[in-house]
């Protein structure tokens, strides 16, 4: 897992070898669709959630993400004017395959985003986009998640005929991801030893970064077995705030993007209850108890940068708690 976290800049570079025309054709299918439904599980579902925010903000196309195991309950709403985007790095996840079968039977157009070309999902799709980032051995997805985000970024900008510009922006991300890996690894290792006996973590973010809060929580759960919850920061006060007690780690993803001010206010709400605020941001604040500095990037690219320290935190927490991240339960 650590090897795959560290090779993300290289994985990203491989993912960017995509066919411009293919992306433009798929982008047009999405724009022409009566409705667009993503279906995925786990980490891939959080990548799809980033895609949802990007499609809305840049492509001005609304879509929704349906949990693959719930897809059957929505199948009656799927028709020939529906585009279903199935996201699965293995291309074999049964819940996703089942949902796609139902969608095909309803006449929908199937677009899949997979890391394994000869997978079941690829065989069932009208269009397949390959991550090309090399096999992912770790059960907990890391490099394939970053590659999925890059694919969504390319697909979104293809909607406004800017595939080339998007690819150039993503090429600039190699060094930014490498920077996010290098400048935090040791500090996160130390932080993990400080927090290893904590039993509840909350991850807060807004907008496009909310998907990363959820992904960060999933990583912690699946390899270090600590309860964690990703929350839309604005939702904290509607109940969950009651659970925030002194010393509880609250990880706040608050880059200086369009969500910055409100997210910082939500961190203050948690801090007023005694939370230990761990902030992922390009900008310092005395609200933070622990600052994980990330480089400044275009505001739609922060998800690709913010996820890196959360992968490392989950990895180091697992090791600090005496577990093997490569053999999760
Ligand atoms: C789960 C894994 O079983 O499947 C997650 O524990 C993964 O890490 C999820 O994200 C989805 O897998 P895939 O291959 O469909 O992306």
Short mmCIF file of C-alpha atoms and ligand atoms in Angstrom, two decimals:
data_model
loop_
_atom_site.label_atom_id
_atom_site.label_comp_id
_atom_site.label_asym_id
_atom_site.label_seq_id
_atom_site.Cartn_x
_atom_site.Cartn_y
_atom_site.Cartn_z
CA UNK A 1 0.00 0.00 0.00
CA UNK A 2 2.79 2.45 0.88
CA UNK A 3 4.48 1.70 -2.45
CA UNK A 4 1.27 2.46 -4.31
CA UNK A 5 0.70 5.68 -2.32
CA UNK A 6 4.24 6.80 -3.16
CA UNK A 7 4.00 5.96 -6.86
CA UNK A 8 0.92 8.12 -7.41
CA UNK A 9 2.76 10.82 -9.43
CA UNK A 10 3.91 8.10 -11.85
CA UNK A 11 0.46 6.48 -11.90
CA UNK A 12 -1.06 9.84 -12.73
CA UNK A 13 1.33 10.27 -15.63
CA UNK A 14 0.29 6.88 -17.07
CA UNK A 15 -3.40 7.69 -16.65
CA UNK A 16 -3.08 10.83 -18.76
CA UNK A 17 -2.34 8.79 -21.89
CA UNK A 18 -5.95 9.02 -23.11
CA UNK A 19 -7.56 9.53 -26.49
CA UNK A 20 -8.90 13.08 -26.86
CA UNK A 21 -11.57 12.11 -29.42
CA UNK A 22 -12.86 9.24 -27.30
CA UNK A 23 -13.22 11.58 -24.31
CA UNK A 24 -15.00 14.18 -26.43
CA UNK A 25 -17.44 11.60 -27.79
CA UNK A 26 -18.20 10.31 -24.28
CA UNK A 27 -18.54 13.87 -22.96
CA UNK A 28 -21.12 14.58 -25.67
CA UNK A 29 -23.06 11.42 -24.76
CA UNK A 30 -23.15 12.65 -21.17
CA UNK A 31 -24.26 16.18 -22.12
CA UNK A 32 -27.00 14.80 -24.42
CA UNK A 33 -28.30 12.34 -21.81
CA UNK A 34 -31.74 12.85 -20.26
CA UNK A 35 -30.16 11.87 -16.94
CA UNK A 36 -26.73 10.75 -15.71
CA UNK A 37 -26.32 8.21 -12.91
CA UNK A 38 -22.99 7.12 -11.42
CA UNK A 39 -22.86 3.73 -9.75
CA UNK A 40 -19.94 2.48 -7.65
CA UNK A 41 -18.84 1.14 -4.26
CA UNK A 42 -16.36 2.22 -1.61
CA UNK A 43 -13.47 4.36 -2.75
CA UNK A 44 -14.69 4.35 -6.35
CA UNK A 45 -17.98 5.79 -5.17
CA UNK A 46 -16.16 8.75 -3.61
CA UNK A 47 -14.31 9.30 -6.86
CA UNK A 48 -17.70 9.33 -8.60
CA UNK A 49 -18.85 11.94 -6.07
CA UNK A 50 -15.97 14.20 -7.14
CA UNK A 51 -17.06 13.60 -10.74
CA UNK A 52 -20.58 14.68 -9.79
CA UNK A 53 -19.37 18.03 -8.43
CA UNK A 54 -17.13 18.59 -11.47
CA UNK A 55 -19.90 17.77 -13.98
CA UNK A 56 -22.20 20.28 -12.25
CA UNK A 57 -19.67 23.08 -11.82
CA UNK A 58 -17.88 22.93 -15.18
CA UNK A 59 -20.18 20.96 -17.47
CA UNK A 60 -23.33 22.45 -15.93
CA UNK A 61 -24.74 18.92 -16.05
CA UNK A 62 -26.53 17.59 -13.00
CA UNK A 63 -25.99 13.93 -12.12
CA UNK A 64 -26.39 11.68 -9.14
CA UNK A 65 -24.33 8.93 -7.49
CA UNK A 66 -26.25 5.79 -6.58
CA UNK A 67 -24.57 3.28 -4.25
CA UNK A 68 -24.19 0.16 -6.41
CA UNK A 69 -25.87 -2.10 -3.82
CA UNK A 70 -28.89 0.27 -3.94
CA UNK A 71 -29.02 0.60 -7.74
CA UNK A 72 -31.83 -1.95 -8.10
CA UNK A 73 -34.14 0.26 -6.04
CA UNK A 74 -33.74 3.03 -8.64
CA UNK A 75 -33.77 0.82 -11.77
CA UNK A 76 -37.40 1.72 -12.59
CA UNK A 77 -36.24 5.28 -13.23
CA UNK A 78 -33.61 4.17 -15.78
CA UNK A 79 -34.50 4.41 -19.48
CA UNK A 80 -32.89 4.68 -22.94
CA UNK A 81 -32.17 8.37 -22.33
CA UNK A 82 -30.10 7.50 -19.27
CA UNK A 83 -26.31 7.35 -19.23
CA UNK A 84 -24.94 5.16 -16.43
CA UNK A 85 -21.30 5.72 -15.48
CA UNK A 86 -19.99 2.65 -13.65
CA UNK A 87 -16.78 3.26 -11.69
CA UNK A 88 -14.84 0.21 -10.52
CA UNK A 89 -11.06 -0.21 -10.51
CA UNK A 90 -11.34 -4.01 -10.56
CA UNK A 91 -14.23 -3.98 -13.01
CA UNK A 92 -15.50 -7.08 -11.20
CA UNK A 93 -17.37 -5.77 -8.13
CA UNK A 94 -20.60 -7.78 -8.09
CA UNK A 95 -22.84 -4.93 -6.85
CA UNK A 96 -21.70 -2.74 -9.73
CA UNK A 97 -22.05 -5.50 -12.34
CA UNK A 98 -25.57 -6.32 -11.12
CA UNK A 99 -26.68 -2.70 -11.41
CA UNK A 100 -25.22 -2.34 -14.88
CA UNK A 101 -27.09 -5.43 -16.04
CA UNK A 102 -30.37 -3.83 -14.92
CA UNK A 103 -29.44 -0.55 -16.60
CA UNK A 104 -28.60 -2.30 -19.89
CA UNK A 105 -31.92 -4.15 -19.80
CA UNK A 106 -33.63 -0.74 -19.43
CA UNK A 107 -31.86 0.52 -22.56
CA UNK A 108 -29.39 2.86 -20.85
CA UNK A 109 -25.98 3.71 -22.35
CA UNK A 110 -23.21 2.29 -20.16
CA UNK A 111 -19.88 4.04 -19.69
CA UNK A 112 -17.40 2.27 -17.42
CA UNK A 113 -14.17 3.52 -15.87
CA UNK A 114 -11.96 0.57 -14.93
CA UNK A 115 -8.32 -0.25 -14.24
CA UNK A 116 -8.50 -3.79 -15.64
CA UNK A 117 -9.21 -3.79 -19.38
CA UNK A 118 -10.49 -7.38 -19.66
CA UNK A 119 -12.95 -7.12 -16.82
CA UNK A 120 -16.62 -8.04 -16.73
CA UNK A 121 -17.63 -4.41 -16.52
CA UNK A 122 -15.56 -3.47 -19.60
CA UNK A 123 -17.26 -6.26 -21.57
CA UNK A 124 -20.71 -4.95 -20.61
CA UNK A 125 -20.14 -1.30 -21.49
CA UNK A 126 -20.74 0.75 -24.64
CA UNK A 127 -17.66 2.85 -23.79
CA UNK A 128 -14.82 1.96 -21.41
CA UNK A 129 -12.19 4.37 -20.11
CA UNK A 130 -9.04 2.65 -18.79
CA UNK A 131 -7.11 4.11 -15.85
CA UNK A 132 -3.88 2.61 -17.27
CA UNK A 133 -2.19 3.10 -13.90
CA UNK A 134 -0.92 -0.46 -13.51
CA UNK A 135 -2.36 -3.22 -11.32
CA UNK A 136 -3.33 -2.16 -7.79
CA UNK A 137 -2.29 -4.89 -5.34
CA UNK A 138 -3.35 -3.17 -2.11
CA UNK A 139 -6.94 -3.95 -1.07
CA UNK A 140 -7.37 -0.35 0.04
CA UNK A 141 -7.50 1.66 -3.17
CA UNK A 142 -5.04 4.55 -3.40
CA UNK A 143 -3.36 5.20 -6.78
CA UNK A 144 -6.47 4.11 -8.69
CA UNK A 145 -8.50 6.69 -6.76
CA UNK A 146 -6.18 9.50 -7.84
CA UNK A 147 -6.34 8.18 -11.42
CA UNK A 148 -10.14 8.09 -11.29
CA UNK A 149 -10.14 11.77 -10.24
CA UNK A 150 -7.84 12.61 -13.15
CA UNK A 151 -10.18 10.82 -15.58
CA UNK A 152 -13.17 12.76 -14.25
CA UNK A 153 -11.23 15.99 -14.63
CA UNK A 154 -10.41 15.17 -18.27
CA UNK A 155 -13.99 14.07 -18.98
CA UNK A 156 -15.47 17.20 -17.38
CA UNK A 157 -13.25 19.59 -19.35
CA UNK A 158 -13.97 17.60 -22.53
CA UNK A 159 -17.55 18.81 -22.05
CA UNK A 160 -16.35 22.36 -22.70
CA UNK A 161 -13.90 21.29 -25.42
CA UNK A 162 -10.87 21.77 -23.15
CA UNK A 163 -9.37 18.26 -22.95
CA UNK A 164 -5.93 19.59 -23.91
CA UNK A 165 -5.94 22.38 -21.30
CA UNK A 166 -7.09 19.94 -18.62
CA UNK A 167 -4.31 17.48 -19.47
CA UNK A 168 -1.70 20.23 -19.20
CA UNK A 169 -3.10 21.24 -15.77
CA UNK A 170 -3.00 17.61 -14.64
CA UNK A 171 0.62 17.27 -15.78
CA UNK A 172 1.45 20.09 -13.37
CA UNK A 173 -0.04 17.94 -10.60
CA UNK A 174 2.75 15.32 -10.67
CA UNK A 175 5.05 17.60 -8.69
CA UNK A 176 2.24 18.87 -6.45
CA UNK A 177 1.23 15.31 -5.48
CA UNK A 178 4.90 14.48 -4.89
CA UNK A 179 5.18 17.57 -2.67
CA UNK A 180 2.08 16.55 -0.69
CA UNK A 181 3.68 13.12 -0.21
CA UNK A 182 7.11 14.37 0.84
CA UNK A 183 6.32 17.24 3.19
CA UNK A 184 3.86 15.43 5.42
CA UNK A 185 4.91 11.81 5.67
CA UNK A 186 7.10 12.08 8.79
CA UNK A 187 4.75 14.48 10.58
CA UNK A 188 1.77 12.17 9.91
CA UNK A 189 3.74 9.26 11.28
CA UNK A 190 4.34 11.19 14.53
CA UNK A 191 0.68 12.34 14.63
CA UNK A 192 -0.47 8.74 14.25
CA UNK A 193 1.48 7.66 17.31
CA UNK A 194 -0.11 10.52 19.25
CA UNK A 195 -3.65 9.57 18.11
CA UNK A 196 -3.35 5.80 17.95
CA UNK A 197 -5.61 5.23 20.98
CA UNK A 198 -8.37 7.51 19.74
CA UNK A 199 -11.55 5.62 18.83
CA UNK A 200 -13.57 8.12 16.84
CA UNK A 201 -12.46 10.40 14.01
CA UNK A 202 -14.63 12.90 12.14
CA UNK A 203 -13.70 14.20 8.70
CA UNK A 204 -15.32 17.49 7.68
CA UNK A 205 -15.42 19.21 4.30
CA UNK A 206 -17.78 20.98 1.93
CA UNK A 207 -18.56 20.85 -1.77
CA UNK A 208 -16.18 18.86 -3.95
CA UNK A 209 -13.95 18.17 -0.91
CA UNK A 210 -16.73 16.33 0.94
CA UNK A 211 -15.96 13.25 -1.18
CA UNK A 212 -12.40 13.37 0.16
CA UNK A 213 -13.62 13.58 3.76
CA UNK A 214 -15.60 10.40 3.14
CA UNK A 215 -12.68 8.70 1.39
CA UNK A 216 -10.32 9.65 4.25
CA UNK A 217 -12.74 8.13 6.76
CA UNK A 218 -13.08 4.93 4.71
CA UNK A 219 -9.29 4.53 4.48
CA UNK A 220 -8.95 4.83 8.25
CA UNK A 221 -11.77 2.33 8.87
CA UNK A 222 -10.66 -0.29 6.41
CA UNK A 223 -7.00 -0.57 7.42
CA UNK A 224 -6.68 0.67 11.01
CA UNK A 225 -10.16 -0.40 12.26
CA UNK A 226 -10.88 2.94 13.90
CA UNK A 227 -14.43 4.30 13.66
CA UNK A 228 -14.46 7.30 11.34
CA UNK A 229 -17.15 9.34 9.66
CA UNK A 230 -16.97 11.73 6.72
CA UNK A 231 -19.46 14.58 7.04
CA UNK A 232 -20.62 17.54 4.99
CA UNK A 233 -19.25 20.22 7.34
CA UNK A 234 -22.50 22.19 7.27
CA UNK A 235 -24.35 19.13 8.55
CA UNK A 236 -22.28 18.85 11.74
CA UNK A 237 -24.52 21.17 13.75
CA UNK A 238 -27.62 19.15 12.83
CA UNK A 239 -26.89 16.45 15.40
CA UNK A 240 -23.41 14.98 15.12
CA UNK A 241 -21.90 17.99 16.94
CA UNK A 242 -23.37 16.42 20.12
CA UNK A 243 -20.76 13.66 19.79
CA UNK A 244 -17.78 16.01 19.68
CA UNK A 245 -16.06 15.86 23.06
CA UNK A 246 -12.70 17.20 24.26
CA UNK A 247 -9.78 15.59 22.43
CA UNK A 248 -11.80 14.00 19.61
CA UNK A 249 -9.81 14.32 16.37
CA UNK A 250 -11.71 16.34 13.74
CA UNK A 251 -9.99 16.39 10.40
CA UNK A 252 -11.04 19.45 8.42
CA UNK A 253 -10.30 19.76 4.73
CA UNK A 254 -10.25 23.53 4.22
CA UNK A 255 -8.14 24.62 1.25
CA UNK A 256 -8.53 28.25 0.17
CA UNK A 257 -11.20 27.38 -2.39
CA UNK A 258 -14.87 28.30 -2.64
CA UNK A 259 -15.64 26.34 0.56
CA UNK A 260 -12.91 27.85 2.76
CA UNK A 261 -14.70 30.35 4.99
CA UNK A 262 -17.73 28.24 5.82
CA UNK A 263 -15.63 25.15 6.44
CA UNK A 264 -13.36 27.08 8.80
CA UNK A 265 -16.47 28.23 10.71
CA UNK A 266 -17.57 24.62 11.06
CA UNK A 267 -14.11 23.77 12.45
CA UNK A 268 -14.59 26.53 15.04
CA UNK A 269 -17.92 24.93 16.05
CA UNK A 270 -16.14 21.63 16.64
CA UNK A 271 -13.23 23.32 18.41
CA UNK A 272 -15.66 25.04 20.79
CA UNK A 273 -16.61 21.51 21.92
CA UNK A 274 -12.96 20.64 22.58
CA UNK A 275 -12.18 18.89 19.28
CA UNK A 276 -8.54 18.44 18.24
CA UNK A 277 -8.55 20.18 14.84
CA UNK A 278 -6.32 18.60 12.20
CA UNK A 279 -6.54 20.83 9.15
CA UNK A 280 -5.59 20.04 5.57
CA UNK A 281 -5.05 23.40 3.95
CA UNK A 282 -2.67 25.55 1.94
CA UNK A 283 -3.23 28.34 4.48
CA UNK A 284 -2.34 28.40 8.20
CA UNK A 285 -4.80 29.42 10.92
CA UNK A 286 -4.56 29.56 14.71
CA UNK A 287 -7.78 27.53 14.76
CA UNK A 288 -5.75 24.44 13.81
CA UNK A 289 -4.18 22.23 16.48
CA UNK A 290 -2.24 20.40 13.76
CA UNK A 291 -1.71 21.79 10.26
CA UNK A 292 -1.14 19.46 7.30
CA UNK A 293 0.17 21.89 4.66
CA UNK A 294 -0.72 21.18 1.05
CA UNK A 295 0.41 23.15 -2.01
CA UNK A 296 -1.87 25.71 -3.64
CA UNK A 297 -3.59 24.37 -6.79
CA UNK A 298 -6.60 25.23 -8.96
CA UNK A 299 -9.64 24.99 -6.68
CA UNK A 300 -11.12 22.03 -8.59
CA UNK A 301 -7.89 20.06 -8.12
CA UNK A 302 -7.71 20.19 -4.32
CA UNK A 303 -9.39 16.75 -4.03
CA UNK A 304 -6.34 15.19 -5.74
CA UNK A 305 -4.00 16.87 -3.26
CA UNK A 306 -6.06 16.63 -0.06
CA UNK A 307 -6.51 12.86 -0.33
CA UNK A 308 -2.74 12.17 -0.22
CA UNK A 309 -2.13 13.06 3.46
CA UNK A 310 -5.32 11.19 4.40
CA UNK A 311 -3.99 8.04 2.72
CA UNK A 312 -0.72 8.44 4.64
CA UNK A 313 -2.55 9.10 7.92
CA UNK A 314 -4.61 5.91 7.52
CA UNK A 315 -1.45 3.94 6.67
CA UNK A 316 0.53 5.22 9.66
CA UNK A 317 -2.43 4.83 12.04
CA UNK A 318 -2.71 1.16 11.01
CA UNK A 319 1.00 0.55 11.62
CA UNK A 320 0.97 2.52 14.91
CA UNK A 321 -1.93 0.31 16.04
CA UNK A 322 0.01 -2.82 15.16
CA UNK A 323 -1.87 -3.83 12.00
CA UNK A 324 -0.61 -4.72 8.52
CA UNK A 325 -2.15 -2.36 5.92
CA UNK A 326 -1.41 -4.95 3.23
CA UNK A 327 -3.49 -7.65 4.93
CA UNK A 328 -6.64 -5.83 6.03
CA UNK A 329 -9.49 -7.69 7.65
C1 LIG B 1 -14.29 -2.84 -1.61
C2 LIG B 1 -12.89 -2.45 -1.20
O1 LIG B 1 -14.48 -4.20 -1.39
O2 LIG B 1 -14.52 -2.56 -2.97
C3 LIG B 1 -12.72 -0.96 -1.43
O3 LIG B 1 -12.66 -2.74 0.17
C4 LIG B 1 -13.03 -0.64 -2.89
O4 LIG B 1 -11.37 -0.58 -1.13
C5 LIG B 1 -14.44 -1.15 -3.27
O5 LIG B 1 -12.99 0.76 -3.08
C6 LIG B 1 -14.74 -0.96 -4.76
O6 LIG B 1 -13.82 -1.72 -5.51
P1 LIG B 1 -13.78 -1.47 -7.10
O7 LIG B 1 -12.83 -2.49 -7.65
O8 LIG B 1 -15.21 -1.68 -7.62
O9 LIG B 1 -13.31 -0.06 -7.34
#
